C-alpha cells in the first residue's frame, strides 16, 4: 500500500461531484482553475490556469512545489528570483501544436507577465529536490502517435518521465481527433507494484475545439469504494483521478478534444516513472 492511499480513497466512494470540476467551480483569486493537494484531498499533484490580460503581471511563490508554466494560448515572460529571464513564445491555441515552456523550482519566486495577454497552465507537484529553472524548447518536445484507427491520438510528451527532468512532476498533452477515443484501453496507476505500476495522482484538464462542444470522460473503480465517474467535459473543465481505471476520453463527433495530464506521486528522482496497468478485460490494442 503506497503512501497517501488511505487518505485519497477514504471511507466514502469518490463519485462524480467529488472528482468532476466544471469550469469556474474551482476558480480562486487570479486563477480560473486552482487545484492544489488540499482541494483534491491527496498529497502531490496541482494545477492552476492563469489568465493574464495585456500588460498584466502575476507573482508566483512556488512554495514546496515544482511548477511548469505551459502556454495554452499566447506567450509570456518569466523572471525567476530576479535573475533568470525566460521568454516563452507560446502558441495560438492548444490545437495549433507544441509550445515552449518553463520549469520553475520549489522555494522560488517567479514574475509572469504578458504584453499581449495569455492563458497559462501551471502544472505543479510537491517535491523534495530543488532543480534549476530551465527553458523547454517546443522543437525538442517528443510527439508520439499512439493507437490505431478510432483510438489513434497525438501525445506531446513535453514533461514525460523520460523526456524532461523533474523531481516528481509528470505532464503530457493529448489531442484526440473528432469521434475518436483516447486514454484507452482503460488503465490505472493507483498502487505501487515494483516494475509494473507506479502510484500517481492525476488531473485531466480539457479543452474542446470550437469550445461549445462537449466530450466525455470515464473513471471506473479498480476496487470496492473506488472512484466512479462518467462526465460530460467542456473547455475549462477538469477531472481528478485519485484512483481507478481511467478511460476512455471521448471526443465529440465533429470536434477534436484536448487534455493536459498532470501527474505526481511518492516516487521521486530516479524512481519517477509512468508505470501503468491496463484493464484486464480490454487489452492493449488501442494503446499501441
Coordinates of C-alpha atoms in Angstrom, one line a residue:
X1 CA 0.0 0.0 0.0
X2 CA 1.6 3.3 -1.1
X3 CA 1.9 6.5 0.9
X4 CA -1.3 8.5 1.0
X5 CA -3.6 5.8 -0.4
X6 CA -5.9 5.7 2.6
X7 CA -6.2 9.5 2.6
X8 CA -7.1 9.6 -1.1
X9 CA -9.5 6.8 -1.2
X10 CA -11.1 7.5 2.2
X11 CA -14.0 5.8 3.8
X12 CA -16.5 7.1 1.2
X13 CA -16.5 6.3 -2.5
X14 CA -15.5 9.1 -4.8
X15 CA -18.4 10.0 -7.0
X16 CA -18.9 12.5 -9.9
X17 CA -19.4 15.5 -7.7
X18 CA -16.1 14.8 -5.9
X19 CA -13.8 14.5 -9.0
X20 CA -15.5 16.4 -11.8
X21 CA -14.5 20.0 -11.6
X22 CA -16.7 22.1 -14.0
X23 CA -15.3 25.4 -15.4
X24 CA -15.4 28.1 -12.8
X25 CA -16.2 25.9 -9.8
X26 CA -12.5 25.9 -8.6
X27 CA -11.6 29.5 -9.5
X28 CA -9.7 31.4 -6.9
X29 CA -8.2 34.8 -7.0
X30 CA -6.3 35.3 -10.3
X31 CA -6.8 31.6 -11.3
X32 CA -9.6 30.4 -13.5
X33 CA -8.8 26.9 -12.0
X34 CA -6.9 26.3 -8.8
X35 CA -6.5 22.7 -7.8
X36 CA -4.0 22.0 -5.0
X37 CA -3.4 18.9 -2.9
X38 CA -5.7 20.1 -0.2
X39 CA -8.6 20.8 -2.7
X40 CA -8.0 17.4 -4.3
X41 CA -7.7 15.6 -0.9
X42 CA -4.4 14.0 -1.9
X43 CA -0.7 14.6 -1.5
X44 CA 1.2 15.8 -4.5
X45 CA -0.5 17.0 -7.8
X46 CA -1.6 20.5 -8.5
X47 CA -2.9 22.5 -11.5
X48 CA -3.7 26.2 -12.0
X49 CA -5.0 28.0 -15.0
X50 CA -3.8 31.7 -15.1
X51 CA -5.4 34.2 -17.4
X52 CA -3.2 37.3 -18.0
X53 CA -4.7 40.3 -19.7
X54 CA -2.5 42.5 -21.9
X55 CA 0.2 44.0 -19.7
X56 CA -0.7 42.0 -16.6
X57 CA 1.9 40.8 -14.2
X58 CA 1.5 37.9 -11.8
X59 CA 3.6 37.0 -8.8
X60 CA 4.1 33.2 -8.2
X61 CA 5.6 31.9 -5.0
X62 CA 6.3 28.2 -5.7
X63 CA 6.4 27.1 -2.0
X64 CA 7.2 23.4 -1.6
X65 CA 6.2 22.5 -5.2
X66 CA 8.0 22.5 -8.6
X67 CA 6.0 24.0 -11.5
X68 CA 5.9 24.0 -15.2
X69 CA 4.5 27.1 -17.0
X70 CA 2.8 25.9 -20.2
X71 CA 1.1 28.5 -22.5
X72 CA -2.3 27.4 -23.7
X73 CA -2.6 30.4 -25.9
X74 CA -0.3 33.5 -26.1
X75 CA 3.2 33.8 -24.8
X76 CA 4.8 35.3 -21.6
X77 CA 7.9 36.4 -19.9
X78 CA 9.1 34.7 -16.7
X79 CA 11.6 36.3 -14.3
X80 CA 12.8 33.7 -11.7
X81 CA 14.2 35.0 -8.4
X82 CA 15.0 38.3 -10.1
X83 CA 17.9 36.9 -12.2
X84 CA 16.7 34.1 -14.6
X85 CA 14.8 35.5 -17.5
X86 CA 12.8 33.0 -19.7
X87 CA 10.8 34.1 -22.7
X88 CA 8.0 31.9 -24.0
X89 CA 6.8 32.5 -27.5
X90 CA 3.7 30.3 -26.8
X91 CA 1.1 29.4 -29.4
X92 CA -2.2 30.5 -30.9
X93 CA -4.1 27.7 -29.1
X94 CA -3.7 24.1 -27.9
X95 CA -4.7 22.7 -31.2
X96 CA -2.0 24.5 -33.1
X97 CA 0.9 22.4 -32.0
X98 CA 3.6 22.1 -29.3
X99 CA 4.7 25.1 -27.3
X100 CA 7.8 26.1 -25.4
X101 CA 7.5 26.0 -21.6
X102 CA 9.4 26.8 -18.5
X103 CA 10.4 24.9 -15.3
X104 CA 10.3 26.9 -12.1
X105 CA 11.8 25.1 -9.0
X106 CA 10.5 24.9 -5.4
X107 CA 11.1 27.7 -3.0
X108 CA 11.4 30.3 -5.8
X109 CA 9.7 33.5 -6.8
X110 CA 8.6 34.0 -10.4
X111 CA 7.1 37.0 -12.0
X112 CA 4.9 36.2 -15.0
X113 CA 4.0 38.9 -17.5
X114 CA 2.5 39.1 -21.0
X115 CA 2.4 42.2 -23.3
X116 CA -0.4 40.8 -25.4
X117 CA -2.2 38.6 -22.9
X118 CA -2.1 34.8 -22.4
X119 CA -3.7 31.8 -20.8
X120 CA -1.2 29.7 -19.0
X121 CA -1.4 26.3 -17.4
X122 CA 0.7 25.9 -14.2
X123 CA 1.3 22.2 -13.6
X124 CA 2.8 21.5 -10.2
X125 CA 3.9 18.8 -7.8
X126 CA 5.0 18.9 -4.2
X127 CA 8.6 17.7 -4.2
X128 CA 11.8 17.3 -2.3
X129 CA 14.6 18.3 -4.6
X130 CA 15.4 21.8 -5.9
X131 CA 16.3 21.6 -9.6
X132 CA 17.4 24.6 -11.7
X133 CA 15.0 26.8 -13.6
X134 CA 15.0 25.9 -17.3
X135 CA 13.6 26.6 -20.7
X136 CA 11.9 23.9 -22.6
X137 CA 12.1 24.3 -26.4
X138 CA 8.9 23.4 -28.4
X139 CA 11.0 21.9 -31.2
X140 CA 12.5 19.4 -28.7
X141 CA 9.1 18.1 -27.4
X142 CA 8.8 14.4 -28.4
X143 CA 5.5 13.9 -30.3
X144 CA 4.0 10.4 -30.3
X145 CA 1.2 9.0 -32.4
X146 CA -0.4 6.3 -30.3
X147 CA -3.2 3.8 -31.0
X148 CA -4.8 2.8 -34.3
X149 CA -8.0 3.6 -36.2
X150 CA -10.6 5.1 -33.9
X151 CA -8.2 5.0 -30.9
X152 CA -5.4 7.0 -32.7
X153 CA -4.3 10.2 -31.0
X154 CA -1.3 12.5 -30.7
X155 CA 0.6 12.7 -27.4
X156 CA 3.0 15.6 -26.8
X157 CA 5.5 14.3 -24.2
X158 CA 6.9 17.7 -23.0
X159 CA 7.4 16.6 -19.4
X160 CA 7.1 12.8 -19.6
X161 CA 9.1 10.8 -17.1
X162 CA 11.8 10.0 -19.7
X163 CA 11.9 13.3 -21.6
X164 CA 12.3 16.2 -19.1
X165 CA 13.9 16.2 -15.7
X166 CA 11.6 17.0 -12.7
X167 CA 11.6 15.6 -9.2
X168 CA 8.0 14.3 -9.1
X169 CA 6.1 16.0 -11.8
X170 CA 5.0 14.2 -15.0
X171 CA 2.9 16.1 -17.6
X172 CA 1.8 15.5 -21.2
X173 CA -0.7 16.8 -23.7
X174 CA -3.1 14.7 -25.8
X175 CA -5.0 15.6 -28.9
X176 CA -7.9 13.2 -29.6
X177 CA -9.4 13.7 -33.2
X178 CA -13.1 14.1 -33.6
X179 CA -15.1 10.9 -32.9
X180 CA -12.0 9.1 -31.5
X181 CA -11.4 7.5 -28.1
X182 CA -8.2 8.1 -26.2
X183 CA -6.9 7.2 -22.7
X184 CA -7.8 3.8 -24.0
X185 CA -7.8 1.0 -23.1
X186 CA -8.7 1.9 -19.5
X187 CA -5.6 1.8 -17.3
X188 CA -4.6 2.6 -13.8
X189 CA -1.7 3.7 -11.6
X190 CA -3.1 3.8 -8.1
X191 CA -0.8 1.4 -6.2
X192 CA 2.9 0.6 -6.0
X193 CA 3.8 -2.6 -7.7
X194 CA 7.6 -2.6 -8.4
X195 CA 8.4 -2.7 -12.1
X196 CA 4.7 -2.8 -13.1
X197 CA 2.7 0.0 -11.6
X198 CA 3.5 3.4 -10.1
X199 CA 1.3 5.3 -7.7
X200 CA 0.3 8.6 -9.4
X201 CA -2.4 11.2 -8.7
X202 CA -3.7 12.6 -11.9
X203 CA -5.5 15.7 -13.1
X204 CA -7.1 15.9 -16.6
X205 CA -7.7 19.5 -17.9
X206 CA -9.9 19.7 -21.0
X207 CA -10.4 21.9 -24.0
X208 CA -12.7 21.2 -26.9
X209 CA -12.1 22.6 -30.4
X210 CA -14.8 25.1 -31.0
X211 CA -15.4 25.5 -27.2
X212 CA -19.1 24.9 -27.3
X213 CA -19.0 21.2 -27.9
X214 CA -18.5 18.5 -25.2
X215 CA -16.6 15.3 -24.8
X216 CA -16.9 12.5 -22.2
X217 CA -14.6 11.1 -19.5
X218 CA -14.9 7.8 -17.7
X219 CA -13.3 6.7 -14.5
X220 CA -14.3 3.3 -13.1
X221 CA -13.5 1.6 -9.7
X222 CA -10.4 -0.6 -9.5
X223 CA -11.6 -1.9 -6.1
X224 CA -14.6 -1.5 -3.9
X225 CA -15.3 2.1 -2.9
X226 CA -13.1 3.5 -5.7
X227 CA -13.7 6.4 -8.0
X228 CA -16.7 6.1 -10.2
X229 CA -17.4 8.8 -12.9
X230 CA -18.9 9.4 -16.3
X231 CA -18.9 13.1 -17.1
X232 CA -19.6 15.5 -19.9
X233 CA -16.5 17.7 -20.2
X234 CA -16.1 21.1 -21.8
X235 CA -13.4 23.6 -22.3
X236 CA -12.2 24.7 -18.8
X237 CA -13.3 21.5 -17.0
X238 CA -11.0 19.2 -15.0
X239 CA -11.3 15.7 -13.7
X240 CA -9.4 14.4 -10.7
X241 CA -8.2 10.8 -10.8
X242 CA -7.1 9.7 -7.3
X243 CA -7.5 6.0 -8.2
X244 CA -9.3 3.7 -10.6
X245 CA -9.4 2.7 -14.2
X246 CA -9.5 5.8 -16.3
X247 CA -10.6 6.0 -19.9
X248 CA -11.9 6.3 -22.4
X249 CA -11.7 10.0 -23.1
X250 CA -14.2 10.5 -25.9
X251 CA -14.1 13.4 -28.5
X252 CA -17.3 14.8 -29.9
X253 CA -18.3 13.7 -33.4
X254 CA -17.1 16.9 -35.1
X255 CA -14.5 18.4 -32.8
X256 CA -11.1 17.5 -31.5
X257 CA -10.6 17.0 -27.8
X258 CA -7.5 18.3 -25.9
X259 CA -6.4 17.4 -22.4
X260 CA -3.5 18.1 -20.3
X261 CA -2.4 15.3 -17.9
X262 CA -0.7 16.3 -14.7
X263 CA 0.6 13.5 -12.5
X264 CA 2.8 13.1 -9.4
X265 CA 3.3 10.5 -6.7
X266 CA 5.6 9.4 -4.0
X267 CA 8.3 8.2 -6.5
X268 CA 10.9 10.9 -6.9
X269 CA 14.2 11.4 -8.8
X270 CA 15.2 8.1 -10.4
X271 CA 12.0 6.5 -9.1
X272 CA 9.8 8.9 -11.0
X273 CA 8.1 6.7 -13.6
X274 CA 4.9 6.3 -15.5
X275 CA 4.2 2.6 -15.0
X276 CA 0.6 1.6 -15.7
X277 CA -1.6 -1.5 -15.8
X278 CA -4.3 -2.0 -18.4
X279 CA -7.8 -3.2 -17.6
X280 CA -7.6 -7.0 -17.8
X281 CA -10.8 -7.3 -19.8
X282 CA -9.9 -4.7 -22.5
X283 CA -6.4 -5.4 -23.6
X284 CA -3.7 -3.2 -25.0
X285 CA -4.7 -3.0 -28.7
X286 CA -6.0 0.6 -28.6
X287 CA -2.8 1.8 -26.8
X288 CA -0.2 0.5 -29.4

